[in-house]
Amino acid sequence: MLKLHGYFRSSASYRCRIALNLKGLAYEMAFVHLVRDGGQQLSSGYRALNPQALLPTLEHDGRVLTQSLAIIEYLDEVWPRPRLLPADAELRAKVRAFALAIASDTGPVNNLRVLRYLKRTLRQDQSAIDAWYRHWSQTGLEACEALLGDAPHRFCFGDEPTLADIVLVPQMYNARLFKTDLSSVPRLVAIDAACRALPAFADAAPDVQPDAT
Ligand SMILES: N[C@@H](CCC(=O)N[C@@H](CS)C(=O)NCC(=O)O)C(=O)O
């Protein structure tokens, strides 16, 4: 049994939904609202599953897994087809580097708890917070555009989606939500559109989730 604890707009949950769909795995959803009740991720019940109080968490037959990239690599190891990481070592390192450029170096500075700290503790106004968000979003994506290399592919690193595409699409969703200028990343825009045309990506989109409000 697979159960994903997530939230429709959580980009890290979105990554896991895409990966589960690409693998064709059925899973239950447990909804953890990031805003309601002051943030349900902060409850003692959820912290018992995920001590970081972050989404997502995946339960698999009694095993509890956290961190979206670790979850996706776990899925790829337990259900190896279709591959989400390339067989070639160099390409695999490039896919991981691209995914980490977003998941480790771009997403965390724009996480909800960081934006809340800017607003509530440092008393920044909304225009300063929006400028912060767009700055890190745009510079992070521009670096990713450069990481793609020269070969023209339908997806980030070939003709099949990999972990890189799984991490890119939620980041692009967030970038659009916060009105980031995407004119400097035309290849990412094209790859994002190609991914979102696939059912595995479309069915994972925030706006079609049962908890979308
Ligand atoms: N590195 C973590 C990041 C998880 C994360 O930041 N999740 C966000 C939603 S996308 C969250 O739960 N935020 C709650 C908060 O900021 O309080 C992962 O990839 O799983």
PDB file of C-alpha atoms in Angstrom, residues 25-168:
ATOM      1  CA  LEU A  25       1.432   3.067  -9.285  1.00  0.00           C
ATOM      2  CA  ALA A  26      -1.905   3.432  -7.499  1.00  0.00           C
ATOM      3  CA  TYR A  27      -1.675   5.363  -4.246  1.00  0.00           C
ATOM      4  CA  GLU A  28      -3.864   6.829  -1.534  1.00  0.00           C
ATOM      5  CA  MET A  29      -3.641  10.501  -0.677  1.00  0.00           C
ATOM      6  CA  ALA A  30      -3.643  12.039   2.776  1.00  0.00           C
ATOM      7  CA  PHE A  31      -4.225  15.767   2.677  1.00  0.00           C
ATOM      8  CA  VAL A  32      -2.139  18.033   4.899  1.00  0.00           C
ATOM      9  CA  HIS A  33      -3.233  21.648   4.479  1.00  0.00           C
ATOM     10  CA  LEU A  34      -0.239  24.004   4.599  1.00  0.00           C
ATOM     11  CA  VAL A  35      -2.351  27.021   5.605  1.00  0.00           C
ATOM     12  CA  ARG A  36      -5.421  25.748   7.474  1.00  0.00           C
ATOM     13  CA  ASP A  37      -5.156  25.469  11.301  1.00  0.00           C
ATOM     14  CA  GLY A  38      -1.943  27.500  11.174  1.00  0.00           C
ATOM     15  CA  GLY A  39      -0.368  24.808   8.976  1.00  0.00           C
ATOM     16  CA  GLN A  40      -1.326  21.175   9.515  1.00  0.00           C
ATOM     17  CA  GLN A  41       2.266  20.122   8.741  1.00  0.00           C
ATOM     18  CA  LEU A  42       3.193  21.554  12.140  1.00  0.00           C
ATOM     19  CA  SER A  43       0.806  19.267  14.079  1.00  0.00           C
ATOM     20  CA  SER A  44       2.299  16.693  16.424  1.00  0.00           C
ATOM     21  CA  GLY A  45       0.567  13.918  14.479  1.00  0.00           C
ATOM     22  CA  TYR A  46       2.255  14.880  11.216  1.00  0.00           C
ATOM     23  CA  ARG A  47       5.614  15.584  12.903  1.00  0.00           C
ATOM     24  CA  ALA A  48       5.581  12.016  14.208  1.00  0.00           C
ATOM     25  CA  LEU A  49       5.734  10.919  10.560  1.00  0.00           C
ATOM     26  CA  ASN A  50       7.989  13.693   9.300  1.00  0.00           C
ATOM     27  CA  PRO A  51      10.124  15.398  11.976  1.00  0.00           C
ATOM     28  CA  GLN A  52      11.013  18.203   9.544  1.00  0.00           C
ATOM     29  CA  ALA A  53       7.305  19.186   9.385  1.00  0.00           C
ATOM     30  CA  LEU A  54       7.589  19.355   5.591  1.00  0.00           C
ATOM     31  CA  LEU A  55       5.591  17.720   2.832  1.00  0.00           C
ATOM     32  CA  PRO A  56       5.612  15.160   1.380  1.00  0.00           C
ATOM     33  CA  THR A  57       5.807  11.887   3.276  1.00  0.00           C
ATOM     34  CA  LEU A  58       5.285   8.545   1.557  1.00  0.00           C
ATOM     35  CA  GLU A  59       4.149   5.450   3.420  1.00  0.00           C
ATOM     36  CA  HIS A  60       4.854   2.127   1.729  1.00  0.00           C
ATOM     37  CA  ASP A  61       3.724  -1.020   3.516  1.00  0.00           C
ATOM     38  CA  GLY A  62       4.587   0.441   6.926  1.00  0.00           C
ATOM     39  CA  ARG A  63       7.823   2.128   5.812  1.00  0.00           C
ATOM     40  CA  VAL A  64       7.859   5.897   6.216  1.00  0.00           C
ATOM     41  CA  LEU A  65       9.868   7.895   3.684  1.00  0.00           C
ATOM     42  CA  THR A  66      10.560  11.619   3.551  1.00  0.00           C
ATOM     43  CA  GLN A  67      12.323  14.063   1.184  1.00  0.00           C
ATOM     44  CA  SER A  68      10.865  14.068  -2.322  1.00  0.00           C
ATOM     45  CA  LEU A  69      14.108  13.214  -4.140  1.00  0.00           C
ATOM     46  CA  ALA A  70      14.827  10.319  -1.784  1.00  0.00           C
ATOM     47  CA  ILE A  71      11.236   9.124  -2.266  1.00  0.00           C
ATOM     48  CA  ILE A  72      11.527   9.286  -6.059  1.00  0.00           C
ATOM     49  CA  GLU A  73      14.832   7.403  -6.073  1.00  0.00           C
ATOM     50  CA  TYR A  74      13.248   4.802  -3.767  1.00  0.00           C
ATOM     51  CA  LEU A  75      10.347   4.368  -6.205  1.00  0.00           C
ATOM     52  CA  ASP A  76      12.836   4.044  -9.053  1.00  0.00           C
ATOM     53  CA  GLU A  77      14.734   1.319  -7.229  1.00  0.00           C
ATOM     54  CA  VAL A  78      11.687  -0.669  -6.112  1.00  0.00           C
ATOM     55  CA  TRP A  79       9.836  -0.281  -9.443  1.00  0.00           C
ATOM     56  CA  PRO A  80      12.646   0.108 -12.009  1.00  0.00           C
ATOM     57  CA  ARG A  81      10.490   0.638 -15.126  1.00  0.00           C
ATOM     58  CA  PRO A  82      10.229   3.147 -16.672  1.00  0.00           C
ATOM     59  CA  ARG A  83      13.583   4.465 -15.495  1.00  0.00           C
ATOM     60  CA  LEU A  84      13.550   7.921 -13.930  1.00  0.00           C
ATOM     61  CA  LEU A  85      17.345   8.079 -13.799  1.00  0.00           C
ATOM     62  CA  PRO A  86      19.433   7.252 -16.903  1.00  0.00           C
ATOM     63  CA  ALA A  87      21.583   4.111 -17.020  1.00  0.00           C
ATOM     64  CA  ASP A  88      24.659   6.085 -18.125  1.00  0.00           C
ATOM     65  CA  ALA A  89      26.641   7.371 -15.111  1.00  0.00           C
ATOM     66  CA  GLU A  90      27.534  10.773 -16.599  1.00  0.00           C
ATOM     67  CA  LEU A  91      23.990  11.462 -17.759  1.00  0.00           C
ATOM     68  CA  ARG A  92      22.642  10.298 -14.395  1.00  0.00           C
ATOM     69  CA  ALA A  93      24.935  12.777 -12.638  1.00  0.00           C
ATOM     70  CA  LYS A  94      23.688  15.550 -14.962  1.00  0.00           C
ATOM     71  CA  VAL A  95      20.054  14.699 -14.273  1.00  0.00           C
ATOM     72  CA  ARG A  96      20.720  14.703 -10.520  1.00  0.00           C
ATOM     73  CA  ALA A  97      22.653  17.993 -10.750  1.00  0.00           C
ATOM     74  CA  PHE A  98      19.744  19.650 -12.583  1.00  0.00           C
ATOM     75  CA  ALA A  99      17.216  18.298 -10.064  1.00  0.00           C
ATOM     76  CA  LEU A 100      19.355  19.441  -7.130  1.00  0.00           C
ATOM     77  CA  ALA A 101      19.839  22.902  -8.645  1.00  0.00           C
ATOM     78  CA  ILE A 102      16.083  23.304  -8.195  1.00  0.00           C
ATOM     79  CA  ALA A 103      15.351  21.138  -5.161  1.00  0.00           C
ATOM     80  CA  SER A 104      18.362  22.146  -3.039  1.00  0.00           C
ATOM     81  CA  ASP A 105      19.399  25.549  -4.305  1.00  0.00           C
ATOM     82  CA  THR A 106      16.270  27.282  -5.622  1.00  0.00           C
ATOM     83  CA  GLY A 107      13.126  25.905  -3.968  1.00  0.00           C
ATOM     84  CA  PRO A 108      14.284  26.142  -0.322  1.00  0.00           C
ATOM     85  CA  VAL A 109      14.805  29.934  -0.290  1.00  0.00           C
ATOM     86  CA  ASN A 110      11.239  30.394  -1.570  1.00  0.00           C
ATOM     87  CA  ASN A 111       9.601  27.847   0.716  1.00  0.00           C
ATOM     88  CA  LEU A 112       6.460  28.854   2.613  1.00  0.00           C
ATOM     89  CA  ARG A 113       8.263  28.987   5.969  1.00  0.00           C
ATOM     90  CA  VAL A 114      10.921  31.317   4.510  1.00  0.00           C
ATOM     91  CA  LEU A 115       8.315  33.638   2.965  1.00  0.00           C
ATOM     92  CA  ARG A 116       6.414  33.622   6.268  1.00  0.00           C
ATOM     93  CA  TYR A 117       9.579  34.523   8.165  1.00  0.00           C
ATOM     94  CA  LEU A 118      10.221  37.428   5.799  1.00  0.00           C
ATOM     95  CA  LYS A 119       6.679  38.649   6.333  1.00  0.00           C
ATOM     96  CA  ARG A 120       5.918  37.945   9.977  1.00  0.00           C
ATOM     97  CA  THR A 121       9.301  38.207  11.655  1.00  0.00           C
ATOM     98  CA  LEU A 122      11.263  40.558   9.405  1.00  0.00           C
ATOM     99  CA  ARG A 123       8.099  42.582   8.616  1.00  0.00           C
ATOM    100  CA  GLN A 124       8.759  42.784   4.885  1.00  0.00           C
ATOM    101  CA  ASP A 125       5.872  43.994   2.733  1.00  0.00           C
ATOM    102  CA  GLN A 126       4.337  41.903  -0.037  1.00  0.00           C
ATOM    103  CA  SER A 127       6.180  43.732  -2.837  1.00  0.00           C
ATOM    104  CA  ALA A 128       9.555  42.963  -1.209  1.00  0.00           C
ATOM    105  CA  ILE A 129       8.559  39.330  -0.744  1.00  0.00           C
ATOM    106  CA  ASP A 130       7.424  39.071  -4.380  1.00  0.00           C
ATOM    107  CA  ALA A 131      10.722  40.616  -5.523  1.00  0.00           C
ATOM    108  CA  TRP A 132      12.647  38.101  -3.348  1.00  0.00           C
ATOM    109  CA  TYR A 133      10.626  35.214  -4.790  1.00  0.00           C
ATOM    110  CA  ARG A 134      11.041  36.264  -8.424  1.00  0.00           C
ATOM    111  CA  HIS A 135      14.763  36.950  -8.038  1.00  0.00           C
ATOM    112  CA  TRP A 136      15.593  33.453  -6.744  1.00  0.00           C
ATOM    113  CA  SER A 137      13.083  31.778  -9.034  1.00  0.00           C
ATOM    114  CA  GLN A 138      14.434  33.484 -12.161  1.00  0.00           C
ATOM    115  CA  THR A 139      18.149  33.122 -11.394  1.00  0.00           C
ATOM    116  CA  GLY A 140      17.638  29.461 -10.440  1.00  0.00           C
ATOM    117  CA  LEU A 141      15.772  28.706 -13.648  1.00  0.00           C
ATOM    118  CA  GLU A 142      18.306  30.574 -15.799  1.00  0.00           C
ATOM    119  CA  ALA A 143      21.061  28.372 -14.365  1.00  0.00           C
ATOM    120  CA  CYS A 144      18.938  25.312 -15.174  1.00  0.00           C
ATOM    121  CA  GLU A 145      18.434  26.502 -18.755  1.00  0.00           C
ATOM    122  CA  ALA A 146      22.249  26.631 -19.071  1.00  0.00           C
ATOM    123  CA  LEU A 147      22.606  23.179 -17.467  1.00  0.00           C
ATOM    124  CA  LEU A 148      20.564  21.639 -20.290  1.00  0.00           C
ATOM    125  CA  GLY A 149      23.564  21.707 -22.627  1.00  0.00           C
ATOM    126  CA  ASP A 150      23.419  22.073 -26.400  1.00  0.00           C
ATOM    127  CA  ALA A 151      21.637  18.939 -27.605  1.00  0.00           C
ATOM    128  CA  PRO A 152      18.000  19.693 -28.457  1.00  0.00           C
ATOM    129  CA  HIS A 153      15.740  17.185 -26.732  1.00  0.00           C
ATOM    130  CA  ARG A 154      12.023  16.981 -26.125  1.00  0.00           C
ATOM    131  CA  PHE A 155      12.670  16.569 -22.398  1.00  0.00           C
ATOM    132  CA  CYS A 156      15.530  17.875 -20.246  1.00  0.00           C
ATOM    133  CA  PHE A 157      18.048  15.117 -20.970  1.00  0.00           C
ATOM    134  CA  GLY A 158      16.589  13.011 -23.752  1.00  0.00           C
ATOM    135  CA  ASP A 159      13.426  11.789 -25.353  1.00  0.00           C
ATOM    136  CA  GLU A 160      11.939  10.377 -22.146  1.00  0.00           C
ATOM    137  CA  PRO A 161      11.167  12.290 -18.958  1.00  0.00           C
ATOM    138  CA  THR A 162      13.576  11.826 -16.046  1.00  0.00           C
ATOM    139  CA  LEU A 163      13.944  13.110 -12.506  1.00  0.00           C
ATOM    140  CA  ALA A 164      15.028  16.446 -14.039  1.00  0.00           C
ATOM    141  CA  ASP A 165      11.640  16.944 -15.728  1.00  0.00           C
ATOM    142  CA  ILE A 166       9.813  15.760 -12.608  1.00  0.00           C
ATOM    143  CA  VAL A 167      11.476  18.520 -10.599  1.00  0.00           C
ATOM    144  CA  LEU A 168      11.263  21.161 -13.341  1.00  0.00           C
TER     145      LEU A 168
END
